[in-house]
Short mmCIF file of C-alpha atoms and ligand atoms in Angstrom, two decimals:
data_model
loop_
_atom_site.label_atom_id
_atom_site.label_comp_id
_atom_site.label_asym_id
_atom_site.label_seq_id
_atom_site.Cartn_x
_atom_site.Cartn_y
_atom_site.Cartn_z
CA UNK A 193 30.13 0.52 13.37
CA UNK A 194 28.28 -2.47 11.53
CA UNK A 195 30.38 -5.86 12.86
CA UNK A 196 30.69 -7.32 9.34
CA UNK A 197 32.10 -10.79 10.70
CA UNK A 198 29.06 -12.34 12.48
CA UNK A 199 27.66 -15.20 11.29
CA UNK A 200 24.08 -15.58 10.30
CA UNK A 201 23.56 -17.67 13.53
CA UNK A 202 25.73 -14.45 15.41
CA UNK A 203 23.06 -12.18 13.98
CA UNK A 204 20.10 -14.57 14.97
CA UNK A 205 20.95 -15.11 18.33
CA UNK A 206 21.37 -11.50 18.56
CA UNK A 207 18.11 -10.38 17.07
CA UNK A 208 16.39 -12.86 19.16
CA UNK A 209 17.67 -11.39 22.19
CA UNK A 210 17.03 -7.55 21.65
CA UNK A 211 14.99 -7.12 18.19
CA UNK A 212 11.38 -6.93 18.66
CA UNK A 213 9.73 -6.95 14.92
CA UNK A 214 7.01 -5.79 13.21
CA UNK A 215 3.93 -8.14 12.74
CA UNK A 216 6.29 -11.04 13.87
CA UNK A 217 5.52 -13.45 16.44
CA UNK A 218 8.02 -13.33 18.80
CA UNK A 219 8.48 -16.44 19.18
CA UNK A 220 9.85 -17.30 15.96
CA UNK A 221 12.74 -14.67 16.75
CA UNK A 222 13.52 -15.60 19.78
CA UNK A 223 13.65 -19.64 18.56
CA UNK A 224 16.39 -17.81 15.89
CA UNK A 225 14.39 -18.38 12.86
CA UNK A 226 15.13 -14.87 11.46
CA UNK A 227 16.09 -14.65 7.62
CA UNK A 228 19.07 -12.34 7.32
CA UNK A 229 18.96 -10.44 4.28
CA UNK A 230 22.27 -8.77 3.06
CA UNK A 231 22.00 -7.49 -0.30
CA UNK A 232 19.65 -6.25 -3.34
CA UNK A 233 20.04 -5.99 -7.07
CA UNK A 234 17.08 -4.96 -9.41
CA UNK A 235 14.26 -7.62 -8.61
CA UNK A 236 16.67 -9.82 -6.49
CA UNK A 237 17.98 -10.14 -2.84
CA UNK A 238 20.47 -12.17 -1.12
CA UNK A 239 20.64 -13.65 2.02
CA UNK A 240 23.65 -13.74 4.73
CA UNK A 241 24.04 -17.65 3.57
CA UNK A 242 24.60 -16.22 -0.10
CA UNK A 243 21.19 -17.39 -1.23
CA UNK A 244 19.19 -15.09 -4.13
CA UNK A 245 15.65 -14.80 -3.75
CA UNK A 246 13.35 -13.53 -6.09
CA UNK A 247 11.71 -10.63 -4.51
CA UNK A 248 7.96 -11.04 -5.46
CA UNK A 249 6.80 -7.87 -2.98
CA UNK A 250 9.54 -5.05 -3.83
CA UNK A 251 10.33 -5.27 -0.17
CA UNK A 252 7.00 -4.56 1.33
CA UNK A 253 5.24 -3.36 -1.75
CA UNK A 254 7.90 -0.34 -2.33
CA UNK A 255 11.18 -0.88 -4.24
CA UNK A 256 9.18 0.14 -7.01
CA UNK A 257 12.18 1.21 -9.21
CA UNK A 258 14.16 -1.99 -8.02
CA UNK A 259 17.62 -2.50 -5.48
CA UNK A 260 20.79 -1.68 -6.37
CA UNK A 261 20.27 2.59 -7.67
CA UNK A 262 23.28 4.63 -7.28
CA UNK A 263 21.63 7.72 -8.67
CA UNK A 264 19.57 7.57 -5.15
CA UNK A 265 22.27 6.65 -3.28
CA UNK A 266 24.53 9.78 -4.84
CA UNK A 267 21.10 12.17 -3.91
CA UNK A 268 21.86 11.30 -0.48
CA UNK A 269 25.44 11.75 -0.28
CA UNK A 270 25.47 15.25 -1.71
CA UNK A 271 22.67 16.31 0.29
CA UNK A 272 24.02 14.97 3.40
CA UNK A 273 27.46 16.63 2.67
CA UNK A 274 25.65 19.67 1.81
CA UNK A 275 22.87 19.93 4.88
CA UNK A 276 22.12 16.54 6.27
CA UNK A 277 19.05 18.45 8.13
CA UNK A 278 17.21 21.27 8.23
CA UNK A 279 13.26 20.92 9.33
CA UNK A 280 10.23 22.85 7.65
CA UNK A 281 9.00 24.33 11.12
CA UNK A 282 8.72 27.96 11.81
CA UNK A 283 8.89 29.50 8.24
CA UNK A 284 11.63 27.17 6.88
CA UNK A 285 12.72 25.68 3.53
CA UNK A 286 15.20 23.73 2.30
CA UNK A 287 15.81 23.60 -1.60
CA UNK A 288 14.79 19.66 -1.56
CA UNK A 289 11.38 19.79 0.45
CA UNK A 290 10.55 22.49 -2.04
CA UNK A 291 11.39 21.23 -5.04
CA UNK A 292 9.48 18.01 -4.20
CA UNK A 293 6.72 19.64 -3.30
CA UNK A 294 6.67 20.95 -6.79
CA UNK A 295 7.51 18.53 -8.43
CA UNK A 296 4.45 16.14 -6.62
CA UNK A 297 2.08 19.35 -7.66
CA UNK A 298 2.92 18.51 -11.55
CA UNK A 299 2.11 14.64 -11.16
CA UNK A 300 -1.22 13.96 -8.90
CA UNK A 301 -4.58 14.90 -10.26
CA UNK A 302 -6.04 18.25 -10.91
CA UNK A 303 -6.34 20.55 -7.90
CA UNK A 304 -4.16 18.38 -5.40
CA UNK A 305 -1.21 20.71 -4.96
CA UNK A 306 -1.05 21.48 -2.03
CA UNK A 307 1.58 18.82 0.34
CA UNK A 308 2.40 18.35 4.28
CA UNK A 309 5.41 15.45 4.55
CA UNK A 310 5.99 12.70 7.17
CA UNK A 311 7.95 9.99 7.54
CA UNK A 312 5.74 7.39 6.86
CA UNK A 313 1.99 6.17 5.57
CA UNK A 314 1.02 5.66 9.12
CA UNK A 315 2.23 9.17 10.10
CA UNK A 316 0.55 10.48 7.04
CA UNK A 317 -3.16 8.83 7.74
CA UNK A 318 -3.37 9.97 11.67
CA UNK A 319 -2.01 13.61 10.21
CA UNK A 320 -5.07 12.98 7.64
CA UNK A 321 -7.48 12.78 10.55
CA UNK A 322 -6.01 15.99 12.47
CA UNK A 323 -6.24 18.04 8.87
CA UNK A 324 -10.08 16.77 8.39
CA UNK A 325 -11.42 17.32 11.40
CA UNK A 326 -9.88 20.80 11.70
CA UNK A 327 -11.18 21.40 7.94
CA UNK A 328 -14.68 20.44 9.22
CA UNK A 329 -13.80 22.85 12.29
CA UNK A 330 -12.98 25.51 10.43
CA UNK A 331 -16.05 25.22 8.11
CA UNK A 332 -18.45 25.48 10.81
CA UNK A 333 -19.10 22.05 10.57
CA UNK A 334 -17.30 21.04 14.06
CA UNK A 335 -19.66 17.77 14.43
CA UNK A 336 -18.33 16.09 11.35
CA UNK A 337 -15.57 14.48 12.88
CA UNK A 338 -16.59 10.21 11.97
CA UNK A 339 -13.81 8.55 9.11
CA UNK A 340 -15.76 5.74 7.14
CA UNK A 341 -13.24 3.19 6.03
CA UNK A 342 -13.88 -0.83 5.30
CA UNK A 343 -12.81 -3.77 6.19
CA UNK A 344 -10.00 -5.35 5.34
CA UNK A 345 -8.44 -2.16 4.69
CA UNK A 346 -4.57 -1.09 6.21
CA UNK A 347 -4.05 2.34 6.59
CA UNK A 348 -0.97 2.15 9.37
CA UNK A 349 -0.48 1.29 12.75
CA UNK A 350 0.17 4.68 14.53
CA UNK A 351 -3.31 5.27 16.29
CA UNK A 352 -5.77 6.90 14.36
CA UNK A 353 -4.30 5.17 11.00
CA UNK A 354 -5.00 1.62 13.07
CA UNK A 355 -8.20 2.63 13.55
CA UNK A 356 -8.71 3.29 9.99
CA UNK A 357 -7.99 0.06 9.14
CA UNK A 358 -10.41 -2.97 8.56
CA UNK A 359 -8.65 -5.71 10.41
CA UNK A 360 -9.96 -7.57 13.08
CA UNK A 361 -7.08 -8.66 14.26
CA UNK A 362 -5.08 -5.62 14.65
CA UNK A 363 -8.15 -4.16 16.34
CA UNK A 364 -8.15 -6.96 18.97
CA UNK A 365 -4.66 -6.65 20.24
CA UNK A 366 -4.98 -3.49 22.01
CA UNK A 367 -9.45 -3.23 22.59
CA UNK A 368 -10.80 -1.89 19.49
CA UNK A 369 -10.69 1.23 17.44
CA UNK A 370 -10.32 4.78 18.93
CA UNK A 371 -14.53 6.34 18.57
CA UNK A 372 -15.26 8.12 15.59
CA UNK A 373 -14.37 5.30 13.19
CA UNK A 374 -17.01 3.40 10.89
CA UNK A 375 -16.78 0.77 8.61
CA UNK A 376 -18.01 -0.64 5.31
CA UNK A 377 -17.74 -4.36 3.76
CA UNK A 378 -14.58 -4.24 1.30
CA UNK A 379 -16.09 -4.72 -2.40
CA UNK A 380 -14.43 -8.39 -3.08
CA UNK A 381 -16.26 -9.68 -5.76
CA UNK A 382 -15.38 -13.32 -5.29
CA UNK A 383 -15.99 -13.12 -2.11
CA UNK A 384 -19.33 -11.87 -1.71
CA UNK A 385 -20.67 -10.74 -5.06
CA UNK A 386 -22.93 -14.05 -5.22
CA UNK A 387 -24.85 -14.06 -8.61
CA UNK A 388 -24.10 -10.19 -8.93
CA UNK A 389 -21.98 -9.48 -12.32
CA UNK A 390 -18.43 -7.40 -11.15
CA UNK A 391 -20.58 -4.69 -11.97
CA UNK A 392 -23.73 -4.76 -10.17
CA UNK A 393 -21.88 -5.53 -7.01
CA UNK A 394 -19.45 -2.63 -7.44
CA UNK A 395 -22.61 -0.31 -7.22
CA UNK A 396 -24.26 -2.50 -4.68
CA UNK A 397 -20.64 -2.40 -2.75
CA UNK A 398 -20.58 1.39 -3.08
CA UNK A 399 -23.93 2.26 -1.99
CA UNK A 400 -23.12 0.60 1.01
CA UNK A 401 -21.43 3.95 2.07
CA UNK A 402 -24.89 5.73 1.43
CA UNK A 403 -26.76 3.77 3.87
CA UNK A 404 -23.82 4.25 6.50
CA UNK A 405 -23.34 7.91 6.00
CA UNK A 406 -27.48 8.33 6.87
CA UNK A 407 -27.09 5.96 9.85
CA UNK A 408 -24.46 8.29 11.34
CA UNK A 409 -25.98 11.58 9.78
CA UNK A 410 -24.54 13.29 6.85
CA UNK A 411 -23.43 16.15 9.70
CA UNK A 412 -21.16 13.75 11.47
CA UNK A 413 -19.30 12.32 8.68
CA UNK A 414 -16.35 14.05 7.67
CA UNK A 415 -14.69 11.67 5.25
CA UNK A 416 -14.40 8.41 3.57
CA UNK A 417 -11.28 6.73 3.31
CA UNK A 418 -10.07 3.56 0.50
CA UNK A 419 -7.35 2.55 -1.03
CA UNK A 420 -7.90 2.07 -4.96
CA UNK A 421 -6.79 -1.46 -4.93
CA UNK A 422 -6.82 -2.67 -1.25
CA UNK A 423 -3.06 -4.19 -0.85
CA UNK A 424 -2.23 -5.62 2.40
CA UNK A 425 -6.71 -6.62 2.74
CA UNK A 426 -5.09 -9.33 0.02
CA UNK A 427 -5.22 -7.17 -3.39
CA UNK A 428 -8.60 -6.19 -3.60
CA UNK A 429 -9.10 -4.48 -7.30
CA UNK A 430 -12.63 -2.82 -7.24
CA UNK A 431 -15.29 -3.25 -9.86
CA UNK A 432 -15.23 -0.41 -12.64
CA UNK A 433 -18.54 0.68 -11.02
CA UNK A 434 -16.99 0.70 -7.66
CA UNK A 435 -14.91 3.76 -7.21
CA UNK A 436 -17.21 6.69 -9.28
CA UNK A 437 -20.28 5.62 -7.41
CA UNK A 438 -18.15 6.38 -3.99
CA UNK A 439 -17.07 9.89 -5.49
CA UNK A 440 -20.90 10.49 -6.26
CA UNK A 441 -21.77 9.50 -2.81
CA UNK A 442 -19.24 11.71 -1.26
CA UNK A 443 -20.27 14.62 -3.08
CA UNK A 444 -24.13 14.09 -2.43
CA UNK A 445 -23.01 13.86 1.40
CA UNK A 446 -20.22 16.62 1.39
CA UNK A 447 -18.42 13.95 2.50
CA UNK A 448 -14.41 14.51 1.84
CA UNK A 449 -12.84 11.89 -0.24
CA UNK A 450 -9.51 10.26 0.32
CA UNK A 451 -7.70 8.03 -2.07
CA UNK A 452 -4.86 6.33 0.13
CA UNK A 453 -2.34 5.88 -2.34
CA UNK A 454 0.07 4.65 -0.41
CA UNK A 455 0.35 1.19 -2.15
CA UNK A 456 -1.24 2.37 -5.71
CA UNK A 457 1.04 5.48 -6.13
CA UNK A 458 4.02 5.49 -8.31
CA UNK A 459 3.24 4.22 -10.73
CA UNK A 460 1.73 0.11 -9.77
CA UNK A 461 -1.78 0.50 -11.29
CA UNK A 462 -0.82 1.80 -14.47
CA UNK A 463 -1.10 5.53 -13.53
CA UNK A 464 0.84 7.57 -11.76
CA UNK A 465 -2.39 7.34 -9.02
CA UNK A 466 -4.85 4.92 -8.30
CA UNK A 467 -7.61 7.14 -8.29
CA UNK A 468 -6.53 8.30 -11.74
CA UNK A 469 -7.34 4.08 -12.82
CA UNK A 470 -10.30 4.48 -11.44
CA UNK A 471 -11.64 7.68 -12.80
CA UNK A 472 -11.92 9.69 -9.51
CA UNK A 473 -10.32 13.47 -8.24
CA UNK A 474 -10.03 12.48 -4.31
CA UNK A 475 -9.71 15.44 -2.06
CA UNK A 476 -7.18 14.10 -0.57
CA UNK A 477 -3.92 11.66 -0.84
CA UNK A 478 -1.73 9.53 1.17
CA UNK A 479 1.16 9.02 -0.58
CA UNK A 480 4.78 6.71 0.15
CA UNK A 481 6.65 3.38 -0.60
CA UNK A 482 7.03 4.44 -3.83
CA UNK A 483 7.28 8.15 -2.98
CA UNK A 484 11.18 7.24 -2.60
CA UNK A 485 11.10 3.29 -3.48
CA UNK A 486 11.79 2.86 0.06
CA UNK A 487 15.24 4.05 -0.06
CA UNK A 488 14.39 6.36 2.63
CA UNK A 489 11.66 6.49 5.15
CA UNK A 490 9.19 9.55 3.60
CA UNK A 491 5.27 10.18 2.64
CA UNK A 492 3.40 12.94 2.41
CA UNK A 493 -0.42 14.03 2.81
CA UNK A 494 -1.57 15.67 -0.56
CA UNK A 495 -4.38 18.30 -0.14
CA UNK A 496 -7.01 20.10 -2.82
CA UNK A 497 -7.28 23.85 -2.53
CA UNK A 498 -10.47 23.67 -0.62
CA UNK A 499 -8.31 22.13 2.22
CA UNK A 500 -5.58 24.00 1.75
CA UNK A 501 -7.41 27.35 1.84
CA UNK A 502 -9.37 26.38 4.63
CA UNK A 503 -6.80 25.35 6.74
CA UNK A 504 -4.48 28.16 5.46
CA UNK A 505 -6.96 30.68 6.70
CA UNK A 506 -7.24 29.44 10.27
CA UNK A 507 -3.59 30.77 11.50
CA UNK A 508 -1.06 28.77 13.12
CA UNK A 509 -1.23 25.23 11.93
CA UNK A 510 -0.26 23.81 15.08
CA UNK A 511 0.77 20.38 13.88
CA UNK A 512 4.49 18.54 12.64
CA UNK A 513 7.29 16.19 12.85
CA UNK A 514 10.84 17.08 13.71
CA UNK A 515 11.52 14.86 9.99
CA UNK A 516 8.81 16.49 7.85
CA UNK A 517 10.40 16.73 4.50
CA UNK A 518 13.65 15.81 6.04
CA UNK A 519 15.73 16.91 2.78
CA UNK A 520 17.99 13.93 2.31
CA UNK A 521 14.85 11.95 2.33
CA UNK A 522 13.24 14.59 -0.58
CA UNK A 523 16.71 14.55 -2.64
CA UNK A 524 16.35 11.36 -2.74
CA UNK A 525 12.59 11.21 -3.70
CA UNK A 526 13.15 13.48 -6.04
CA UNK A 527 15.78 11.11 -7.93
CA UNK A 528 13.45 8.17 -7.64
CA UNK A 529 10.91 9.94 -9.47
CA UNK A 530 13.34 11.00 -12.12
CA UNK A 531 14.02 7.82 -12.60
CA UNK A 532 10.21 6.60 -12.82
CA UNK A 533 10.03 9.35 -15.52
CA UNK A 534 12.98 8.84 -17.59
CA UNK A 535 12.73 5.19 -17.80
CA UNK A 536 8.45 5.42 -18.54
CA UNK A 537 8.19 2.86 -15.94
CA UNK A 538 4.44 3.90 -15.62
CA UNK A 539 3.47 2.98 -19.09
CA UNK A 540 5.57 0.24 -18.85
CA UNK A 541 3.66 -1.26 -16.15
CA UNK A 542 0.17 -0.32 -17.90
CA UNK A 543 1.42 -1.33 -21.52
CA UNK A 544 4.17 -4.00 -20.88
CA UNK A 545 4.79 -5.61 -17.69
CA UNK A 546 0.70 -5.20 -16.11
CA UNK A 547 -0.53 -7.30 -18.99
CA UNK A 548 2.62 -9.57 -19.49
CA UNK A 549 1.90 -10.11 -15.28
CA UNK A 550 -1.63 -11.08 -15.34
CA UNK A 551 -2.09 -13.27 -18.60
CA UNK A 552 1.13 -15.13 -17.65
CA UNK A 553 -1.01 -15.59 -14.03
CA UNK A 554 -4.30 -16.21 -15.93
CA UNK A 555 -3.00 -20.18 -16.63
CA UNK A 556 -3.72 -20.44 -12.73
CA UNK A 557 -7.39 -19.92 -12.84
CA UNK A 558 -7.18 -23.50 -13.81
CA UNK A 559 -5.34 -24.93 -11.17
CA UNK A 560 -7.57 -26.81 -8.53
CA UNK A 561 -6.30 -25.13 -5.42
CA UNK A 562 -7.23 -21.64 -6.98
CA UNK A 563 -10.36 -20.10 -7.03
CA UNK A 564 -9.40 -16.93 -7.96
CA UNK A 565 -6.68 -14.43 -9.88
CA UNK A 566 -7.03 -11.16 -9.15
CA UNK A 567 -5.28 -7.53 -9.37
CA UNK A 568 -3.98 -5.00 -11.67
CA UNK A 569 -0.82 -3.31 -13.38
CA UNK A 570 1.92 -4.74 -10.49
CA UNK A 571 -0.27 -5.90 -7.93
CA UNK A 572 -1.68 -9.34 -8.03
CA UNK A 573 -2.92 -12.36 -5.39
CA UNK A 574 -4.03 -15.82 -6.09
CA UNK A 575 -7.26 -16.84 -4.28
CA UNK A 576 -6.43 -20.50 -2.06
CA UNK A 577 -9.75 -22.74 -2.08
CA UNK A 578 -11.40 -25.99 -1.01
CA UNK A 579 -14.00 -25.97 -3.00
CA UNK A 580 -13.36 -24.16 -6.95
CA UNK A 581 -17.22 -24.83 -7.79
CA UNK A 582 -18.63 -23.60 -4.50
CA UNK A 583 -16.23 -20.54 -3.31
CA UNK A 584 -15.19 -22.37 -0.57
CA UNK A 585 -12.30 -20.33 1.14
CA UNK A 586 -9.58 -22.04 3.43
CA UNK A 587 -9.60 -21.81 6.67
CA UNK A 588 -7.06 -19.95 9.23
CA UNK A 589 -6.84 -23.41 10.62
CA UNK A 590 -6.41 -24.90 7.15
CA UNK A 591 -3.02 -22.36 7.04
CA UNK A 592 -3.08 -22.96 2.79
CA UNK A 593 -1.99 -19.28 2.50
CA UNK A 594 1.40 -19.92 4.99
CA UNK A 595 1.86 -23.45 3.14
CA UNK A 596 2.15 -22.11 0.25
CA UNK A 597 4.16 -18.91 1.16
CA UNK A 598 6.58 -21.11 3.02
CA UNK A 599 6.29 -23.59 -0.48
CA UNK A 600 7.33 -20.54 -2.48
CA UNK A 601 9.91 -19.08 -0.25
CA UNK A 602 11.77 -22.44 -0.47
CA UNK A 603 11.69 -22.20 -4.01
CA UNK A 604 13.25 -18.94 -3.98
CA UNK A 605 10.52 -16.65 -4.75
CA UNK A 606 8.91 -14.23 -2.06
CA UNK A 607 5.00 -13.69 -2.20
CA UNK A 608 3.03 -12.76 0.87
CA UNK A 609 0.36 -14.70 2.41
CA UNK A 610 -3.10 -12.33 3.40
CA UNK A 611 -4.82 -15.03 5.03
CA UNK A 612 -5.66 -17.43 1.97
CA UNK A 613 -4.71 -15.80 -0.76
CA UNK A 614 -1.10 -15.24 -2.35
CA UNK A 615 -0.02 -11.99 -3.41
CA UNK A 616 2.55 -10.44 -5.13
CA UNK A 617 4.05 -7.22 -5.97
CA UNK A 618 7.25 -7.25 -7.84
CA UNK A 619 9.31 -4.08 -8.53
CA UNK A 620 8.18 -1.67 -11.70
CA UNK A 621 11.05 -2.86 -13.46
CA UNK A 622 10.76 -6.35 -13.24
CA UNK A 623 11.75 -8.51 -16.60
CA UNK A 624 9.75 -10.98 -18.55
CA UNK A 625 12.03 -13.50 -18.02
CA UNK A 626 11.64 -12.85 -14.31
CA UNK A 627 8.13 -13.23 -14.43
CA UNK A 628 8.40 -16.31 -16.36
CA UNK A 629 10.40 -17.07 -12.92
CA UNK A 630 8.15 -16.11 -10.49
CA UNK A 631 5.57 -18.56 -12.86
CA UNK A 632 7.76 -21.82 -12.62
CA UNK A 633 8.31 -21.16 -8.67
CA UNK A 634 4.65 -20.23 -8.22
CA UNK A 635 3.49 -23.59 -10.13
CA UNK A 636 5.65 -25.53 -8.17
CA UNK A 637 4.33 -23.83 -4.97
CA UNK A 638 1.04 -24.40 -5.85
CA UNK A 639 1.02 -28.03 -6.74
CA UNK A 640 2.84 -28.47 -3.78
CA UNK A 641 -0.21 -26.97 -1.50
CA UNK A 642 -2.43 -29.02 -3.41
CA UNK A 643 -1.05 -32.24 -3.06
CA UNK A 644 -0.67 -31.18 0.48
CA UNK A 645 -4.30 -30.48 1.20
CA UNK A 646 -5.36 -33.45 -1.19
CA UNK A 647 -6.78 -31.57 -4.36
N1 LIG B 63 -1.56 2.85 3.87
C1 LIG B 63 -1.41 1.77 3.09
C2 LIG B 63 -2.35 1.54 1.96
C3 LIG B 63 -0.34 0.88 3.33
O1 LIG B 63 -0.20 -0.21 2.57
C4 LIG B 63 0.32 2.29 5.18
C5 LIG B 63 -0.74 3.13 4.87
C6 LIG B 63 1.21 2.65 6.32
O2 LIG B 63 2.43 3.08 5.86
P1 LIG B 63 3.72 2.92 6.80
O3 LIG B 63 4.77 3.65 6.00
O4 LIG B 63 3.42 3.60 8.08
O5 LIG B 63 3.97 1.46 6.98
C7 LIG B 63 0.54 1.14 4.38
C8 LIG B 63 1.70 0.23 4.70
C9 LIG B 63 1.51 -5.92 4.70
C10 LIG B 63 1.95 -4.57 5.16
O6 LIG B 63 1.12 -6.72 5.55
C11 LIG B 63 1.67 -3.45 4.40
C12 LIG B 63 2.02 -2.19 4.89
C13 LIG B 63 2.69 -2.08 6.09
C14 LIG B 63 2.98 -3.23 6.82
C15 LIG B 63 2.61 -4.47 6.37
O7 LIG B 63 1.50 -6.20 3.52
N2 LIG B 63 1.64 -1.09 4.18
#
């Protein structure tokens, strides 16, 4: 059972000896520098000294219908008193997986209704590559087996999904990506659109996928892979131009088209989908986080009929998880998305919050440590510079983005840092006066960093 009389520096000490974290450095675990957090309540948390934080992320970009839901928390209890788990293998159902599977059919875009669970984004991506490359198989097409993704993307760290991804770093721990992966510049504006309007450099962004589809050979590529708004790449929201000139590309190429939704789904752009922002029918869909809010650990791989039937024709699909639509995990996805429904939270964010967010963050454009505000419906970042008039970026060695995290944390309010830029992510159901919040912590945070880099 849970010891609920240790002290925060009991639980420290003990994570530091046996707790090995997730993109953590050790180090600051083992020197006992772990924050212990207890308890949630809508946008809020608390930690085991009884301090209440402002949760800027929704956990890590998923409480999307906020802490503190019993109607989730009653899903789980009557489906674990009723069949804690049964698994979809050999010609099984339970109620739950089905009725999600349904229900998911009625809410993602034309044609994609067709879904294969897992427990988690990563899962979901690597099953992703399997599916494709059997599609491709199956179509007589064996030799288009290469993914194109970009940089600065995150698509998971299981091993195909890692390879997927854009980020140096995570490719240098452990020697590179797997072969078969191929990447394209991410289409940040700021960054590199030089004298290029947001539109020109969307289509100049896109095309970039042209010219690396006819270096490999339209016959080896077998998909391209984005996320609408890049998250964890430091909230990268495409130009308009962007995301319709990729579709056309794929299409030209017969090059599949996945939207990872993980991040945009449920609701954060403004859409139920990402792709549905952006004007695009992907063939495919990662979806998570805010498949369940991150009450319980599910995702799921969303397929058109050309997959499906494709696959579905080839006999045994010799692929699965011992959790694949575990059905506590769907009971309780299923009440999450009741809830999305019944409160509108997905116009809210496009109507209410999503604008409320970003002019409220607008007032920063001004401020001399940032260069740039960016995002869309929920998801926003803050762009850290040197130099407003010339681009110029901090440094890793600078560490502005982990200044001002660290600033912000001690003011109560919890934003990530991706590398120099700030971002946030707050729950779908976040107030105006808490974002009026998060804009009096964030100020202070900010002329904090300045001061501290002499701006
Ligand atoms: N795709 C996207 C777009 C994600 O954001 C995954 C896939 C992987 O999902 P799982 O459930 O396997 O974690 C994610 C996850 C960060 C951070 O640094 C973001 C994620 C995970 C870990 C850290 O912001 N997103």
């Amino acid at each position: 059972m849970l010891d609920t009389t240790r002290t925060t520096g009991d639980l420290q000490a003990l994570d530091g000896a046996h707790h090995v974290h997730s993109f953590t450095d050790p180090a600051l675990i083992t020197g006992g520098k772990t924050r212990v957090v207890v308890r949630g309540e809508g946008c809020q948390i608390w930690d085991s000294d009884g301090r209440r934080f402002l949760d800027g992320m929704a956990g890590l970009w998923c409480v999307n219908i906020g802490y503190g839901r019993q109607e989730l928390v009653d899903a789980a209890a009557r489906q674990m008193t009723e069949l804690p788990f049964y698994s979809n293998h050999f010609q099984s159902t339970t109620p739950a997986m089905t009725e999600l599977a349904h229900k998911l059919s009625q809410l993602t875009p034309d044609g994609l209704d067709h879904f294969l669970f897992t427990s988690s984004g990563s899962e979901a991506n690597d099953t992703i590559v399997r599916m494709v490359r059997y599609f491709w198989k199956l179509q007589g097409k064996d030799t288009k087996r290469t993914f194109i993704s970009r940089t600065m993307a995150y698509h998971g760290s299981t091993l195909a999904a890692v390879s997927l991804c854009g980020m140096p770093h995570m490719h240098a721990m452990d020697g590179g990506t797997l072969p078969g992966f191929a990447h394209i510049q991410h289409p940040h504006w700021y960054m590199f659109g030089g004298e290029l309007t947001k539109e020109e450099f969307g289509l100049q962004a896109a095309q970039a996928l042209e010219r690396k589809i006819l270096e490999l050979g339209p016959e080896n590529v077998a998909a391209f892979i984005g996320e609408p708004v890049q998250g964890a790449g430091g909230v990268i929201d495409p130009p308009s131009t962007y995301w319709p000139e990729i579709q056309r590309i794929c299409r030209k190429y017969d090059v599949l088209l996945i939207a990872d939704e993980v991040i945009c789904g449920f609701g954060r752009t403004g859409e139920w989908f990402g792709a549905q922002t952006y004007g695009v029918t992907p063939d495919l869909m990662t979806l998570a986080k805010g498949l369940s809010s991150g009450y319980l650990p599910i995702a799921a791989v969303a397929m058109n009929k050309r997959v499906f039937e494709t696959i579905g024709a080839g006999g045994l699909l010799a692929h699965g998880y011992t959790y694949s639509g575990h059905p506590v995990a769907c009971a309780v996805a299923l009440a999450n998305i009741d809830i999305i429904e019944r409160e509108g939270l997905v116009d809210r964010v496009r109507n209410d919050i999503g604008p409320y967010l970003h002019q409220a963050l607008a007032q920063f454009e001004q401020h001399p440590v940032v260069g740039e505000v960016r995002g869309i419906g929920t998801l926003a970042a803050l762009q850290l510079v040197k130099g407003k008039d010339t681009r110029e970026i901090f440094t890793v060695e600078d560490g502005a983005g982990v200044f001002c995290r660290e600033a912000s944390y001690n003011q109560g309010l919890i934003v990530r840092a991706v590398g120099q830029s700030i971002v946030l992510s707050p729950s779908l159901v976040i107030t105006h006066a808490e974002i009026d919040e998060i804009i009096v912590k964030l100020k202070r945070a900010l002329d904090e960093t300045a001061r501290h880099f002499g701006l």
